[in-house]
Amino acid sequence: MAEIELVPMGLRTRYCGALRASDIGQEVSVCGWVASRREHGEHLAFIDVRDHTGVVQCVVDGAHDLRSEFVVRMTGTVRQRPEGTVNPNLPTGEVEIGDVEVEVLNPAEPPPFPVSDRVEADESIRLRHRYVDLRRDRMQRNLRLRGRVTSAIRQSMESHGFVDIGTPMLTAATPEGARDFVVPARLKPGSFYVLPQSPQLFKQLLMVAGFDRYYQLATCMRDEDLRADRQFEFVQLDAEMSFATPADVQSVISDSVARATEAAVGETPPEIGRILWVDAMERFGSDKPDMRFGMELIELTDVFEQTGFNAFKAPSIKAIRVEGGGDFTRSRLDELTDKAKQWGAAGLVWIRVKDDTLESPSAMFLSAEEIESVRTRTQAQAGDLLLMVAGELRVSRHVLGLLRMHLGAPPVSEGGFHFTWVDEFPLFDGFDDEGRPQAAHHLFTMPHPDDLELLETDPLAVRAQAYDLVVNGWELGSGSVRVHRADIQQKVFSACGIEPEEAESRFGFLMDAFRYGAPPHAGFAFGIERLVAILAGEDNIREVVAFPKTQSGFDPLTGAPTPIDPRALKELGLKL
Ligand code: ASP
């Protein structure tokens, strides 16, 4: 994207960070915050003034009470810095502003922490004074990068004919699998609006309405436990297309992600590949495979078909090979075993590979042929470590997938951006407490046409026309072909234990719409904060949100959530 030229206006004639040797001799006014002050004798001070473009040194004569974070306007003449004082590390390091006339636009109290990337203040203090925190270079960089990313995404979507349409914030529940935030309705005491977990149903209605291609940077709200990659509220690129295949949706979204990456870091990622869900699970033990590194899961079940080793009499046995891991200490191996157990394995079998033997407490239970097959199958070399898990397929995949990440994954933003589509998710990913299948994506996802019959007989085997976009081991977002026929929708509801009356009361408006000419449609949504965090090299999405909540859902800046006035409660018809 072309750089926009920043034209100084108002009180300033130049930006601090823009001054160069070619400006020497010019009379300028800059505005900003006092970044630092160094005294030089009694009546001379070097004041660094900062705005969002950088800092410039101002040489101030006479006594001025100028302290950190005072807001100032400095007017003077750009001049060469005296020999020996040039700072090659600073873009403005060759020049300074001399003969300065100082105007204090607003004095400031000493900041609660220094405005510097070098000093890391406590999280809650940073959030309490977020407006100071956001002055730091890192935060300026992150939020400006975010701005470039959203702008590139809008341009990309609009270049493909998508129309930006808003959907309501006060609405009825859209099930995306999280808890809802609710808002009491004053005009209908005892009733509540729900804040959208996503615009899912509205965007489907927009397809019925003939908009054909919709997008929105939609704020969504989900009441879930907060983590590094999750806040209560987040923004997603939400999109929907009529008469489209998964490949169409994926190509549009791939373009917006590529343009966003280019706008953020100046490089276009390689073309985004695709892997089937079942292969991702089989090879990486995860539906969000981190494909920046190998250490793939190795199938060994058949090797132990006739085994005499009780721990290996299991439906699935898999391994990973940790190159050079043969020197892991016993206590490290014990730690890994504990982790494997926490993650659901009955145990972890480890094998240190030596030149002509395998060293392991389990080795004596294995036959010579088994040992030989393990060596060949895993291509183990002397000095490697093999970690093996036996159990249900779900467990061997899951535990080894996590061990693989634990032992191999680079920090999330290292090693480039490896985007991947994971396609053909299952429709359901398990049963809830009442034994009803739970939608892996959401209830509006179209089953694979070949698997419709299985909905009643073997729901967990039903494939969905659903796909995720994954980058460096993070799930960026999900999408699917939607159900657009009332009869199929009811079948999916019924498979999930939602009978027609309940379906009618919760989703009657959608089922109605399906009866009035609903085109086939498909869509996608991905989290802007997750994408921006990765592009900015941040591990926590809080660093790319202007005003985030703490891990416990608290906002130290405004104090939210707070109790409300008893009169307001009364008006809302609420009693605590
Ligand atoms: N509504 C889904 C979500 O928010 C995305 C989609 O299916 O388009 O995860």
PDB file of N, CA and C and ligand atoms in Angstrom, residues 176 197-198 200 203 222 236 238-240 441-442 478-480 482 523-525, ligand 1:
ATOM      1  N   GLU A 176     -22.843 -19.886  19.108  1.00  0.00           N
ATOM      2  CA  GLU A 176     -21.515 -20.175  18.562  1.00  0.00           C
ATOM      3  C   GLU A 176     -20.748 -21.014  19.576  1.00  0.00           C
ATOM      4  N   GLN A 197     -22.771 -13.161  19.473  1.00  0.00           N
ATOM      5  CA  GLN A 197     -21.522 -13.932  19.459  1.00  0.00           C
ATOM      6  C   GLN A 197     -20.927 -13.883  18.057  1.00  0.00           C
ATOM      7  N   SER A 198     -21.783 -13.607  17.079  1.00  0.00           N
ATOM      8  CA  SER A 198     -21.355 -13.379  15.693  1.00  0.00           C
ATOM      9  C   SER A 198     -22.595 -12.940  14.933  1.00  0.00           C
ATOM     10  N   GLN A 200     -23.843 -14.368  12.522  1.00  0.00           N
ATOM     11  CA  GLN A 200     -24.094 -15.540  11.682  1.00  0.00           C
ATOM     12  C   GLN A 200     -25.473 -15.549  11.012  1.00  0.00           C
ATOM     13  N   LYS A 203     -26.192 -12.609   8.615  1.00  0.00           N
ATOM     14  CA  LYS A 203     -25.532 -12.627   7.301  1.00  0.00           C
ATOM     15  C   LYS A 203     -26.193 -13.661   6.395  1.00  0.00           C
ATOM     16  N   ARG A 222     -18.339 -12.805  23.400  1.00  0.00           N
ATOM     17  CA  ARG A 222     -18.515 -14.176  23.921  1.00  0.00           C
ATOM     18  C   ARG A 222     -18.018 -14.212  25.351  1.00  0.00           C
ATOM     19  N   GLN A 236     -14.170  -9.433  14.144  1.00  0.00           N
ATOM     20  CA  GLN A 236     -13.828 -10.409  13.114  1.00  0.00           C
ATOM     21  C   GLN A 236     -14.212  -9.897  11.739  1.00  0.00           C
ATOM     22  N   ASP A 238     -16.138 -10.731   8.931  1.00  0.00           N
ATOM     23  CA  ASP A 238     -17.256 -11.636   8.787  1.00  0.00           C
ATOM     24  C   ASP A 238     -17.722 -11.538   7.338  1.00  0.00           C
ATOM     25  N   ALA A 239     -17.837 -12.662   6.655  1.00  0.00           N
ATOM     26  CA  ALA A 239     -18.174 -12.587   5.229  1.00  0.00           C
ATOM     27  C   ALA A 239     -19.113 -13.718   4.845  1.00  0.00           C
ATOM     28  N   GLU A 240     -19.892 -13.470   3.817  1.00  0.00           N
ATOM     29  CA  GLU A 240     -20.814 -14.489   3.312  1.00  0.00           C
ATOM     30  C   GLU A 240     -20.994 -14.300   1.811  1.00  0.00           C
ATOM     31  N   HIS A 441     -18.640 -26.844  14.468  1.00  0.00           N
ATOM     32  CA  HIS A 441     -18.561 -25.439  14.047  1.00  0.00           C
ATOM     33  C   HIS A 441     -19.792 -24.716  14.609  1.00  0.00           C
ATOM     34  N   HIS A 442     -20.893 -24.762  13.927  1.00  0.00           N
ATOM     35  CA  HIS A 442     -22.158 -24.327  14.522  1.00  0.00           C
ATOM     36  C   HIS A 442     -23.288 -25.055  13.820  1.00  0.00           C
ATOM     37  N   SER A 478     -13.092 -19.597  11.176  1.00  0.00           N
ATOM     38  CA  SER A 478     -13.807 -20.767  10.677  1.00  0.00           C
ATOM     39  C   SER A 478     -14.885 -20.328   9.707  1.00  0.00           C
ATOM     40  N   GLY A 479     -15.267 -21.259   8.868  1.00  0.00           N
ATOM     41  CA  GLY A 479     -16.383 -20.982   7.976  1.00  0.00           C
ATOM     42  C   GLY A 479     -16.957 -22.282   7.463  1.00  0.00           C
ATOM     43  N   SER A 480     -18.018 -22.147   6.674  1.00  0.00           N
ATOM     44  CA  SER A 480     -18.658 -23.359   6.172  1.00  0.00           C
ATOM     45  C   SER A 480     -19.637 -23.016   5.065  1.00  0.00           C
ATOM     46  N   ARG A 482     -23.413 -23.306   4.290  1.00  0.00           N
ATOM     47  CA  ARG A 482     -24.522 -23.309   5.262  1.00  0.00           C
ATOM     48  C   ARG A 482     -25.655 -24.185   4.776  1.00  0.00           C
ATOM     49  N   GLY A 523     -19.696 -19.084   3.888  1.00  0.00           N
ATOM     50  CA  GLY A 523     -19.013 -17.903   4.413  1.00  0.00           C
ATOM     51  C   GLY A 523     -17.880 -18.252   5.337  1.00  0.00           C
ATOM     52  N   PHE A 524     -17.425 -17.212   5.992  1.00  0.00           N
ATOM     53  CA  PHE A 524     -16.243 -17.368   6.824  1.00  0.00           C
ATOM     54  C   PHE A 524     -16.128 -16.178   7.761  1.00  0.00           C
ATOM     55  N   ALA A 525     -15.401 -16.368   8.864  1.00  0.00           N
ATOM     56  CA  ALA A 525     -15.045 -15.234   9.715  1.00  0.00           C
ATOM     57  C   ALA A 525     -13.701 -15.513  10.355  1.00  0.00           C
TER      58      ALA A 525
HETATM   59  N1  ASP B   1     -20.071 -17.376  12.559  1.00  0.00           N
HETATM   60  C1  ASP B   1     -18.843 -18.110  12.581  1.00  0.00           C
HETATM   61  C2  ASP B   1     -17.987 -17.691  13.762  1.00  0.00           C
HETATM   62  O1  ASP B   1     -18.156 -16.593  14.268  1.00  0.00           O
HETATM   63  C3  ASP B   1     -18.035 -17.931  11.356  1.00  0.00           C
HETATM   64  C4  ASP B   1     -18.740 -18.371  10.135  1.00  0.00           C
HETATM   65  O2  ASP B   1     -19.177 -19.520  10.081  1.00  0.00           O
HETATM   66  O3  ASP B   1     -18.831 -17.567   9.203  1.00  0.00           O
HETATM   67  O4  ASP B   1     -17.118 -18.409  14.171  1.00  0.00           O
END
